[in-house]
Each structure stands twice: as C-alpha cells, then as structure tokens.
C-alpha cells in the first residue's frame, strides 16, 4: 500500500486556554504544563461530513486523482452528523466520488489506524484500487463544557489520505482492543426508549451522552500500550526503533508522547507534535499531523514512518508505512 496524497482541514474558530478559564475553573499554566495544549479549533456550524469533505478534496488534489477514480471512502469517526445516512456516503455526494463504496468506522482515537488497516485489506485482496481514508471529529458536541478535567483536552478537525495498491511498499500493522476496560472512556450514549413502552419519556439523551474519562487510567494505559505495540510492529518488520524516520502518534498529551520516546530510546525529534494548536482531535489527529509534516517538507527524505495511537474501547494500534 502506498500513500498517494493527504489533506487536512480544521474549523476556523480558535479557543485558547484563557478563553476556557472564563467558563471553567482552570488556567493556561495548568493546561499547558499537564497536556501541552494551548489552543483548539471548534466547529461553528460545520458537521463532520463538511470538514471531512474539505480534507478529502485537498487529499485528492495532493494525490492528483479524480473523485471518480476513488473506489472506497472509509470514514473513521465517533461523532457522526447522523447514523443514517452514514457520513462517508454524505462525503461521497459532496465530492462526487460516484464510484466509491462508502462506510463509517468507529474505534475512537484509534479509528484512523483501524481504517488504514481496513483499506490495506481491501487493497491487498484486489477488491479496491484507490481508497480515501478519513479521520474526522466534531468532539465539541459530546464534550461536557462544565467538566474542567476533560473539556480542556479536545478539539475538532479532519485529516484524509488517498491510498493505492503498490507492491513495492510494505505495510505492517498491529492492533488490539480490551472491552473489559471500556468504562474508563465513555460518551455518546442514547437510551433505548420509545413511545410504545415509555409513554412519558421522549428525551433519549442522558448524561452519558457527554464524554466521561478516567484521565489517569487512560494515561497509564497509553504509556504502556503505545510503546508495546510500536515494538511489536517493529519486530514484525524486523526493524529497530532507529530505522524509523518519524513516529506520528495520536496527539493526546505531550507527556504521553515524551514518555513513548523515552521507552523506545529514540530522540524526541522523531516524535513531532502539533497538539499545542489542535488539542486531541481523536481519529483526525494522525492524518492531520501527517499532512502538516508532508506539506512543510519534514517528510521529504523520510523512508518509513510509524503511526500509533490509543483510545476508547479501549483500542490501540501501530502501523509501519513505507513512503
Ligand atoms: N484545570 C485546573 N485543575 C484541574 C483541571 C483543569 N483543567 N483538571 C483537573 N484539575 C485538577 C484536579 O481536580 C486535581 O485537583 P486535586 O488534586 O485538588 O484533586 C488536580 O488537577 C490533578 O488532577 P489529575 O487528574 O490527577 O491530573 P493529571 O496530572 O492526571 O492530568 C490529564 C490530567 C491531563 C487528563 C491526564 O490524566 C491525561 O492526559 N490523561 C490521558 C487523557 C487522554 O489521553 N485522553 C484521550 C483519550 S483518547 C480517546 O479515545 C478520546
């Protein structure tokens, strides 16, 4: 599998740590020192399918490919605009990819990695030739803006890649899930109610609609699991940590990223960071960072990168891609 092109889009509205200190009891010093985040972009009216379509168009331009040559659209998101239609189909309509089969996939912050694995499987089987893989989130709609322990962490955005069949480019991946720990990161719940059996209840939203997180448990899980799955993917490819040009990690917390660099024994320069600008954009964070590095020339001479992330489910994964 080869990455032909990439693109990203973030909504225009920027919310700073000082802005948040006006709505919850927090401050720039706490947020910056504990997370590395300074600002995040928040959607003002644009849905996931809108921002994903914009990232997709940029990725197709970068790949120099027509929308009609895309035969699959895979959207990783946990904040779709609707369940029906699936949002990949809305993107298809927006960008004119009339020959694409379209579906959404949810694995929280690991969603983009799982979508990339899915794309690789479709390409390897010969079922598809050119796939648009997108990670996009409007997390702002499930964040509890009165909960200072979580609202400071997240932002909205979209990143996309066009991938194609190329037998000369190896792709290795590992992934996993542990449903028994799902309770440490939850959100988006709606109740099983209807007017036939719950005549007084019309509102299907509950408190569980908003995101709840046991931050310390997620932190401990991430600093163990991410280096573990990166080592596993390196073993699969018979490569050492220094053979990788860049580790493009899910952008959740700068302390998690530094800890991974230490555990792998590589220079922190190999683990670029942009979460200071965007916060945690979940499934979008890896393709947004990849696109920024590609467009600013950082990846010009790079031969191999590893993507790795973790998230709700719990889920995790690492993918080694030859550029
Ligand atoms: N501003 C000021 N004080 C705060 C804030 C805030 N925004 N949030 C919490 N505090 C306070 C707490 O109330 C606590 O006060 P206390 O000591 O008086 O009780 C104190 O700060 C320390 O709180 P901790 O939770 O212990 O802080 P910690 O150092 O663990 O940092 C954080 C919290 C940043 C959430 C960290 O645990 C973390 O990054 N965890 C991982 C989160 C993550 O990666 N989530 C994304 C998952 S991916 C997905 O699928 C969505």
CSV table of C-alpha atoms and ligand atoms in Angstrom, one decimal:
chain,number,residue,atom,x,y,z
A,1,UNK,CA,0.0,0.0,0.0
A,2,UNK,CA,1.2,3.5,-0.8
A,3,UNK,CA,0.0,6.9,0.4
A,4,UNK,CA,-0.6,8.9,-2.8
A,5,UNK,CA,-1.7,12.2,-1.1
A,6,UNK,CA,-3.1,13.8,2.0
A,7,UNK,CA,-5.1,16.8,3.2
A,8,UNK,CA,-6.5,18.3,6.4
A,9,UNK,CA,-9.0,20.9,7.5
A,10,UNK,CA,-9.8,22.4,10.9
A,11,UNK,CA,-12.7,24.8,11.6
A,12,UNK,CA,-11.8,28.5,11.8
A,13,UNK,CA,-12.9,29.2,15.4
A,14,UNK,CA,-9.9,29.1,17.8
A,15,UNK,CA,-10.5,28.7,21.5
A,16,UNK,CA,-7.5,29.5,23.8
A,17,UNK,CA,-6.8,28.2,27.3
A,18,UNK,CA,-7.6,31.7,28.6
A,19,UNK,CA,-11.0,31.5,26.8
A,20,UNK,CA,-11.7,28.2,28.7
A,21,UNK,CA,-10.6,29.8,32.0
A,22,UNK,CA,-13.7,32.1,31.6
A,23,UNK,CA,-16.1,29.1,31.6
A,24,UNK,CA,-14.5,26.6,34.0
A,25,UNK,CA,-12.1,26.8,36.9
A,26,UNK,CA,-8.8,26.4,35.1
A,27,UNK,CA,-5.9,28.4,33.7
A,28,UNK,CA,-3.3,28.4,30.9
A,29,UNK,CA,-0.5,27.3,33.2
A,30,UNK,CA,-2.3,24.1,34.3
A,31,UNK,CA,-3.5,23.1,30.9
A,32,UNK,CA,-0.1,23.8,29.1
A,33,UNK,CA,2.1,22.1,31.7
A,34,UNK,CA,-0.2,19.0,32.2
A,35,UNK,CA,-1.1,18.5,28.5
A,36,UNK,CA,1.0,20.7,26.1
A,37,UNK,CA,-2.3,22.2,24.7
A,38,UNK,CA,-2.6,26.0,24.1
A,39,UNK,CA,-5.5,26.2,21.6
A,40,UNK,CA,-8.1,24.1,19.9
A,41,UNK,CA,-10.3,24.6,16.9
A,42,UNK,CA,-14.1,24.3,17.5
A,43,UNK,CA,-16.7,23.9,14.8
A,44,UNK,CA,-19.2,26.7,14.5
A,45,UNK,CA,-21.9,25.0,12.4
A,46,UNK,CA,-19.8,22.7,10.2
A,47,UNK,CA,-20.5,18.9,10.7
A,48,UNK,CA,-18.1,16.0,10.5
A,49,UNK,CA,-19.2,15.4,6.9
A,50,UNK,CA,-18.4,19.1,6.0
A,51,UNK,CA,-15.0,19.2,7.5
A,52,UNK,CA,-14.2,15.6,6.2
A,53,UNK,CA,-15.2,16.6,2.7
A,54,UNK,CA,-12.8,19.6,2.7
A,55,UNK,CA,-9.9,17.4,3.9
A,56,UNK,CA,-10.8,14.8,1.3
A,57,UNK,CA,-10.8,17.3,-1.6
A,58,UNK,CA,-7.3,18.5,-0.5
A,59,UNK,CA,-6.1,14.9,-0.3
A,60,UNK,CA,-7.3,14.2,-3.8
A,61,UNK,CA,-5.7,17.3,-5.2
A,62,UNK,CA,-2.4,16.3,-3.5
A,63,UNK,CA,-2.7,12.8,-4.9
A,64,UNK,CA,-3.6,14.2,-8.3
A,65,UNK,CA,-6.5,11.9,-8.6
A,66,UNK,CA,-10.1,12.4,-9.8
A,67,UNK,CA,-13.0,11.8,-7.4
A,68,UNK,CA,-14.4,9.2,-9.9
A,69,UNK,CA,-11.2,7.1,-9.6
A,70,UNK,CA,-11.9,6.6,-5.8
A,71,UNK,CA,-13.5,3.2,-5.3
A,72,UNK,CA,-13.9,3.3,-1.5
A,73,UNK,CA,-14.4,6.0,1.2
A,74,UNK,CA,-13.7,4.9,4.8
A,75,UNK,CA,-14.6,7.5,7.4
A,76,UNK,CA,-13.3,6.9,11.0
A,77,UNK,CA,-15.4,9.0,13.4
A,78,UNK,CA,-17.1,8.7,16.8
A,79,UNK,CA,-19.0,11.9,16.3
A,80,UNK,CA,-21.0,11.4,13.0
A,81,UNK,CA,-23.6,14.0,12.0
A,82,UNK,CA,-26.2,11.2,11.7
A,83,UNK,CA,-26.4,7.4,11.8
A,84,UNK,CA,-28.4,7.5,8.6
A,85,UNK,CA,-27.1,8.1,6.1
A,86,UNK,CA,-23.6,7.1,7.1
A,87,UNK,CA,-21.3,10.1,6.8
A,88,UNK,CA,-18.9,8.5,4.3
A,89,UNK,CA,-21.9,8.5,1.9
A,90,UNK,CA,-22.5,12.2,2.5
A,91,UNK,CA,-18.9,12.8,1.7
A,92,UNK,CA,-19.3,10.8,-1.5
A,93,UNK,CA,-22.1,13.1,-2.5
A,94,UNK,CA,-20.2,16.3,-1.5
A,95,UNK,CA,-17.0,15.4,-3.5
A,96,UNK,CA,-18.6,13.5,-6.4
A,97,UNK,CA,-16.9,10.1,-5.8
A,98,UNK,CA,-19.7,8.3,-7.6
A,99,UNK,CA,-17.8,5.0,-8.0
A,100,UNK,CA,-17.0,4.6,-4.3
A,101,UNK,CA,-18.4,2.2,-1.7
A,102,UNK,CA,-18.8,4.1,1.5
A,103,UNK,CA,-18.9,3.3,5.2
A,104,UNK,CA,-18.1,4.7,8.6
A,105,UNK,CA,-16.0,3.0,11.3
A,106,UNK,CA,-15.7,3.8,15.0
A,107,UNK,CA,-12.7,2.9,17.1
A,108,UNK,CA,-12.4,6.3,18.9
A,109,UNK,CA,-8.9,7.7,18.7
A,110,UNK,CA,-7.6,4.5,17.1
A,111,UNK,CA,-10.2,4.9,14.4
A,112,UNK,CA,-7.9,6.2,11.7
A,113,UNK,CA,-5.4,3.3,12.2
A,114,UNK,CA,-8.2,0.7,12.1
A,115,UNK,CA,-9.5,2.4,8.9
A,116,UNK,CA,-6.0,2.3,7.4
A,117,UNK,CA,-5.8,-1.5,8.2
A,118,UNK,CA,-9.2,-2.0,6.6
A,119,UNK,CA,-8.1,-0.1,3.5
A,120,UNK,CA,-4.9,-2.2,3.3
A,121,UNK,CA,-7.0,-5.4,3.5
A,122,UNK,CA,-9.3,-4.2,0.6
A,123,UNK,CA,-6.3,-3.2,-1.5
A,124,UNK,CA,-4.4,-6.5,-0.8
A,125,UNK,CA,-7.5,-8.6,-1.7
A,126,UNK,CA,-7.8,-6.8,-5.1
A,127,UNK,CA,-11.3,-5.5,-4.2
A,128,UNK,CA,-10.2,-1.9,-4.5
A,129,UNK,CA,-7.5,0.2,-6.1
A,130,UNK,CA,-7.8,3.7,-4.7
A,131,UNK,CA,-9.2,4.4,-1.2
A,132,UNK,CA,-9.9,7.6,0.6
A,133,UNK,CA,-9.3,7.1,4.3
A,134,UNK,CA,-10.5,9.9,6.5
A,135,UNK,CA,-10.5,10.6,10.2
A,136,UNK,CA,-12.8,13.4,11.3
A,137,UNK,CA,-14.4,14.6,14.5
A,138,UNK,CA,-16.6,17.3,16.0
A,139,UNK,CA,-15.8,16.3,19.6
A,140,UNK,CA,-17.1,19.7,20.8
A,141,UNK,CA,-20.6,18.3,20.6
A,142,UNK,CA,-20.0,15.5,23.1
A,143,UNK,CA,-17.6,17.3,25.4
A,144,UNK,CA,-19.1,18.4,28.7
A,145,UNK,CA,-18.1,22.1,28.7
A,146,UNK,CA,-18.7,22.3,32.5
A,147,UNK,CA,-16.1,19.5,33.3
A,148,UNK,CA,-12.7,21.0,33.5
A,149,UNK,CA,-10.9,17.7,33.7
A,150,UNK,CA,-11.9,16.8,30.2
A,151,UNK,CA,-13.1,19.9,28.3
A,152,UNK,CA,-9.6,21.4,28.1
A,153,UNK,CA,-8.3,18.4,26.1
A,154,UNK,CA,-10.3,18.1,22.9
A,155,UNK,CA,-10.7,19.9,19.5
A,156,UNK,CA,-12.4,19.4,16.2
A,157,UNK,CA,-10.7,18.6,12.8
A,158,UNK,CA,-10.4,16.3,9.8
A,159,UNK,CA,-7.5,14.6,8.1
A,160,UNK,CA,-7.5,12.4,4.9
A,161,UNK,CA,-5.2,10.2,2.8
A,162,UNK,CA,-5.6,8.7,-0.6
A,163,UNK,CA,-4.0,5.2,-0.6
A,164,UNK,CA,-3.4,2.9,-3.5
A,165,UNK,CA,-2.0,-0.5,-4.4
A,166,UNK,CA,1.8,-0.6,-4.6
A,167,UNK,CA,3.5,-4.0,-4.2
A,168,UNK,CA,6.9,-2.3,-3.7
A,169,UNK,CA,5.7,-0.5,-0.4
A,170,UNK,CA,5.4,-2.7,2.6
A,171,UNK,CA,2.7,-2.2,5.3
A,172,UNK,CA,2.9,-3.8,8.7
A,173,UNK,CA,0.3,-3.3,11.5
A,174,UNK,CA,-0.7,-4.5,14.9
A,175,UNK,CA,-3.9,-3.6,16.7
A,176,UNK,CA,-5.9,-4.7,19.6
A,177,UNK,CA,-8.9,-4.0,21.9
A,178,UNK,CA,-9.8,-4.6,25.5
A,179,UNK,CA,-13.6,-4.2,26.1
A,180,UNK,CA,-13.2,-5.0,29.8
A,181,UNK,CA,-11.7,-1.5,30.3
A,182,UNK,CA,-14.3,0.3,28.2
A,183,UNK,CA,-15.7,2.1,31.2
A,184,UNK,CA,-12.6,4.4,31.6
A,185,UNK,CA,-13.6,6.4,28.5
A,186,UNK,CA,-17.3,6.7,27.6
A,187,UNK,CA,-19.7,9.0,25.7
A,188,UNK,CA,-22.4,9.3,23.1
A,189,UNK,CA,-24.9,7.1,24.8
A,190,UNK,CA,-28.6,7.3,23.9
A,191,UNK,CA,-31.3,5.5,25.8
A,192,UNK,CA,-33.4,2.5,24.5
A,193,UNK,CA,-36.7,4.3,24.9
A,194,UNK,CA,-39.8,4.6,22.6
A,195,UNK,CA,-43.3,6.0,22.9
A,196,UNK,CA,-44.9,2.5,22.9
A,197,UNK,CA,-43.3,1.4,26.2
A,198,UNK,CA,-42.1,4.6,27.9
A,199,UNK,CA,-45.0,6.9,27.3
A,200,UNK,CA,-43.7,9.8,29.5
A,201,UNK,CA,-40.2,9.7,28.2
A,202,UNK,CA,-39.5,11.4,25.0
A,203,UNK,CA,-35.9,12.5,25.6
A,204,UNK,CA,-33.5,9.8,24.7
A,205,UNK,CA,-30.4,11.8,25.7
A,206,UNK,CA,-28.8,11.2,29.1
A,207,UNK,CA,-25.8,12.4,31.0
A,208,UNK,CA,-23.9,9.6,29.4
A,209,UNK,CA,-24.2,11.4,26.1
A,210,UNK,CA,-21.3,13.5,27.2
A,211,UNK,CA,-17.7,12.3,27.4
A,212,UNK,CA,-16.5,10.9,30.7
A,213,UNK,CA,-12.9,9.9,31.3
A,214,UNK,CA,-10.7,8.5,34.0
A,215,UNK,CA,-7.7,10.5,32.9
A,216,UNK,CA,-5.1,8.8,35.0
A,217,UNK,CA,-6.2,5.3,33.9
A,218,UNK,CA,-6.1,6.4,30.2
A,219,UNK,CA,-2.7,7.9,30.8
A,220,UNK,CA,-1.3,4.7,32.4
A,221,UNK,CA,-2.8,2.6,29.6
A,222,UNK,CA,-1.3,4.8,26.9
A,223,UNK,CA,2.2,5.0,28.2
A,224,UNK,CA,2.4,1.2,28.4
A,225,UNK,CA,0.4,0.1,25.3
A,226,UNK,CA,1.7,2.6,22.7
A,227,UNK,CA,5.5,1.6,23.1
A,228,UNK,CA,4.4,-2.1,23.4
A,229,UNK,CA,2.5,-2.1,20.1
A,230,UNK,CA,5.2,0.0,18.3
A,231,UNK,CA,7.8,-2.6,19.4
A,232,UNK,CA,5.6,-5.3,18.1
A,233,UNK,CA,5.2,-3.7,14.7
A,234,UNK,CA,9.0,-3.1,14.5
A,235,UNK,CA,9.5,-6.8,15.3
A,236,UNK,CA,7.1,-7.8,12.5
A,237,UNK,CA,9.1,-5.7,10.1
A,238,UNK,CA,12.5,-6.9,11.5
A,239,UNK,CA,13.5,-3.3,12.1
A,240,UNK,CA,14.9,-1.3,15.1
A,241,UNK,CA,13.5,1.9,16.6
A,242,UNK,CA,16.2,3.9,14.9
A,243,UNK,CA,15.2,2.6,11.4
A,244,UNK,CA,12.1,4.7,11.5
A,245,UNK,CA,12.3,8.4,10.4
A,246,UNK,CA,9.3,9.6,12.3
A,247,UNK,CA,6.7,8.3,14.8
A,248,UNK,CA,3.5,10.1,14.1
A,249,UNK,CA,1.5,9.5,17.3
A,250,UNK,CA,-2.1,10.2,18.2
A,251,UNK,CA,-1.9,13.7,19.7
A,252,UNK,CA,-3.5,13.4,23.2
A,253,UNK,CA,-0.9,14.7,25.7
A,254,UNK,CA,2.7,15.8,25.2
A,255,UNK,CA,3.7,13.9,28.4
A,256,UNK,CA,2.5,10.7,26.8
A,257,UNK,CA,4.5,11.4,23.6
A,258,UNK,CA,7.7,12.2,25.6
A,259,UNK,CA,7.3,9.0,27.7
A,260,UNK,CA,6.9,6.9,24.5
A,261,UNK,CA,10.1,8.5,23.1
A,262,UNK,CA,12.0,7.6,26.3
A,263,UNK,CA,10.7,4.0,26.3
A,264,UNK,CA,11.6,3.5,22.6
A,265,UNK,CA,15.1,5.1,23.3
A,266,UNK,CA,14.8,7.5,20.4
A,267,UNK,CA,15.2,11.3,20.1
A,268,UNK,CA,12.0,13.3,20.9
A,269,UNK,CA,12.7,15.0,17.5
A,270,UNK,CA,11.4,11.8,15.9
A,271,UNK,CA,8.0,12.3,17.5
A,272,UNK,CA,6.6,15.5,16.1
A,273,UNK,CA,3.8,17.3,18.0
A,274,UNK,CA,1.0,19.7,16.9
A,275,UNK,CA,-1.4,19.1,19.8
A,276,UNK,CA,-0.4,22.6,21.1
A,277,UNK,CA,-2.5,24.0,18.3
A,278,UNK,CA,-5.4,21.5,17.9
A,279,UNK,CA,-5.7,19.6,21.2
A,280,UNK,CA,-6.9,16.0,20.9
A,281,UNK,CA,-8.8,15.6,17.7
A,282,UNK,CA,-9.3,11.8,18.2
A,283,UNK,CA,-9.5,9.9,14.8
A,284,UNK,CA,-8.3,13.0,13.0
A,285,UNK,CA,-5.0,13.7,14.9
A,286,UNK,CA,-2.7,11.3,13.0
A,287,UNK,CA,-3.8,12.2,9.4
A,288,UNK,CA,-3.7,16.0,10.3
A,289,UNK,CA,-0.1,15.7,11.7
A,290,UNK,CA,1.0,13.5,8.7
A,291,UNK,CA,-0.4,16.1,6.3
A,292,UNK,CA,1.3,19.0,8.0
A,293,UNK,CA,4.7,17.2,8.0
A,294,UNK,CA,4.3,16.2,4.4
A,295,UNK,CA,3.3,19.8,3.3
A,296,UNK,CA,6.1,21.5,5.3
A,297,UNK,CA,8.8,19.3,3.9
A,298,UNK,CA,9.7,17.4,7.1
A,299,UNK,CA,9.0,14.0,5.3
A,300,UNK,CA,10.9,15.0,2.2
A,301,UNK,CA,13.7,12.4,2.7
A,302,UNK,CA,11.8,10.1,5.0
A,303,UNK,CA,11.5,6.5,4.0
A,304,UNK,CA,9.5,4.9,6.8
A,305,UNK,CA,7.0,6.3,9.4
A,306,UNK,CA,5.1,4.6,12.2
A,307,UNK,CA,1.6,5.7,13.1
A,308,UNK,CA,0.4,4.7,16.5
A,309,UNK,CA,-2.5,5.6,18.8
A,310,UNK,CA,-4.8,4.5,21.5
A,311,UNK,CA,-8.3,5.4,22.6
A,312,UNK,CA,-11.8,4.5,23.9
A,313,UNK,CA,-12.8,0.9,23.7
A,314,UNK,CA,-10.1,0.5,24.8
A,315,UNK,CA,-8.3,0.2,21.5
A,316,UNK,CA,-4.8,0.6,20.2
A,317,UNK,CA,-2.6,0.1,17.2
A,318,UNK,CA,0.6,0.8,15.3
A,319,UNK,CA,1.2,0.8,11.5
A,320,UNK,CA,4.5,1.0,9.7
A,321,UNK,CA,4.3,2.6,6.3
A,322,UNK,CA,7.0,2.9,3.6
A,323,UNK,CA,6.8,6.3,1.9
B,1,LIG,N1,-7.6,23.0,35.4
B,1,LIG,C1,-7.1,23.0,36.7
B,1,LIG,N2,-7.1,22.0,37.5
B,1,LIG,C2,-7.6,20.8,37.1
B,1,LIG,C3,-8.0,20.7,35.8
B,1,LIG,C4,-8.0,21.8,34.9
B,1,LIG,N3,-8.5,21.8,33.7
B,1,LIG,N4,-8.4,19.4,35.6
B,1,LIG,C5,-8.2,18.7,36.7
B,1,LIG,N5,-7.7,19.6,37.6
B,1,LIG,C6,-7.3,19.3,39.0
B,1,LIG,C7,-7.9,18.1,39.6
B,1,LIG,O1,-9.2,18.4,40.1
B,1,LIG,C8,-6.9,17.7,40.6
B,1,LIG,O2,-7.1,18.5,41.8
B,1,LIG,P1,-6.9,17.9,43.2
B,1,LIG,O3,-5.5,17.5,43.3
B,1,LIG,O4,-7.3,19.1,44.1
B,1,LIG,O5,-7.9,16.8,43.3
B,1,LIG,C9,-5.6,18.0,40.0
B,1,LIG,O6,-5.9,19.0,39.0
B,1,LIG,C10,-4.8,16.9,39.4
B,1,LIG,O7,-5.7,16.1,38.6
B,1,LIG,P2,-5.3,14.8,37.9
B,1,LIG,O8,-6.5,14.2,37.1
B,1,LIG,O9,-4.5,14.0,38.8
B,1,LIG,O10,-4.3,15.4,36.8
B,1,LIG,P3,-3.3,14.6,35.8
B,1,LIG,O11,-1.9,15.1,36.1
B,1,LIG,O12,-3.6,13.2,35.8
B,1,LIG,O13,-3.7,15.2,34.4
B,1,LIG,C11,-5.0,14.6,32.4
B,1,LIG,C12,-5.0,15.0,33.9
B,1,LIG,C13,-4.3,15.8,31.7
B,1,LIG,C14,-6.4,14.4,32.0
B,1,LIG,C15,-4.1,13.3,32.3
B,1,LIG,O14,-4.5,12.4,33.2
B,1,LIG,C16,-4.2,12.8,30.9
B,1,LIG,O15,-3.7,13.4,29.9
B,1,LIG,N6,-4.7,11.6,30.7
B,1,LIG,C17,-4.9,11.0,29.4
B,1,LIG,C18,-6.1,11.5,28.8
B,1,LIG,C19,-6.2,11.1,27.3
B,1,LIG,O16,-5.2,10.9,26.7
B,1,LIG,N7,-7.4,11.1,26.9
B,1,LIG,C20,-7.7,10.9,25.5
B,1,LIG,C21,-8.1,9.5,25.3
B,1,LIG,S1,-8.2,9.2,23.6
B,1,LIG,C22,-9.9,9.0,23.2
B,1,LIG,O17,-10.3,7.9,22.8
B,1,LIG,C23,-10.8,10.2,23.3
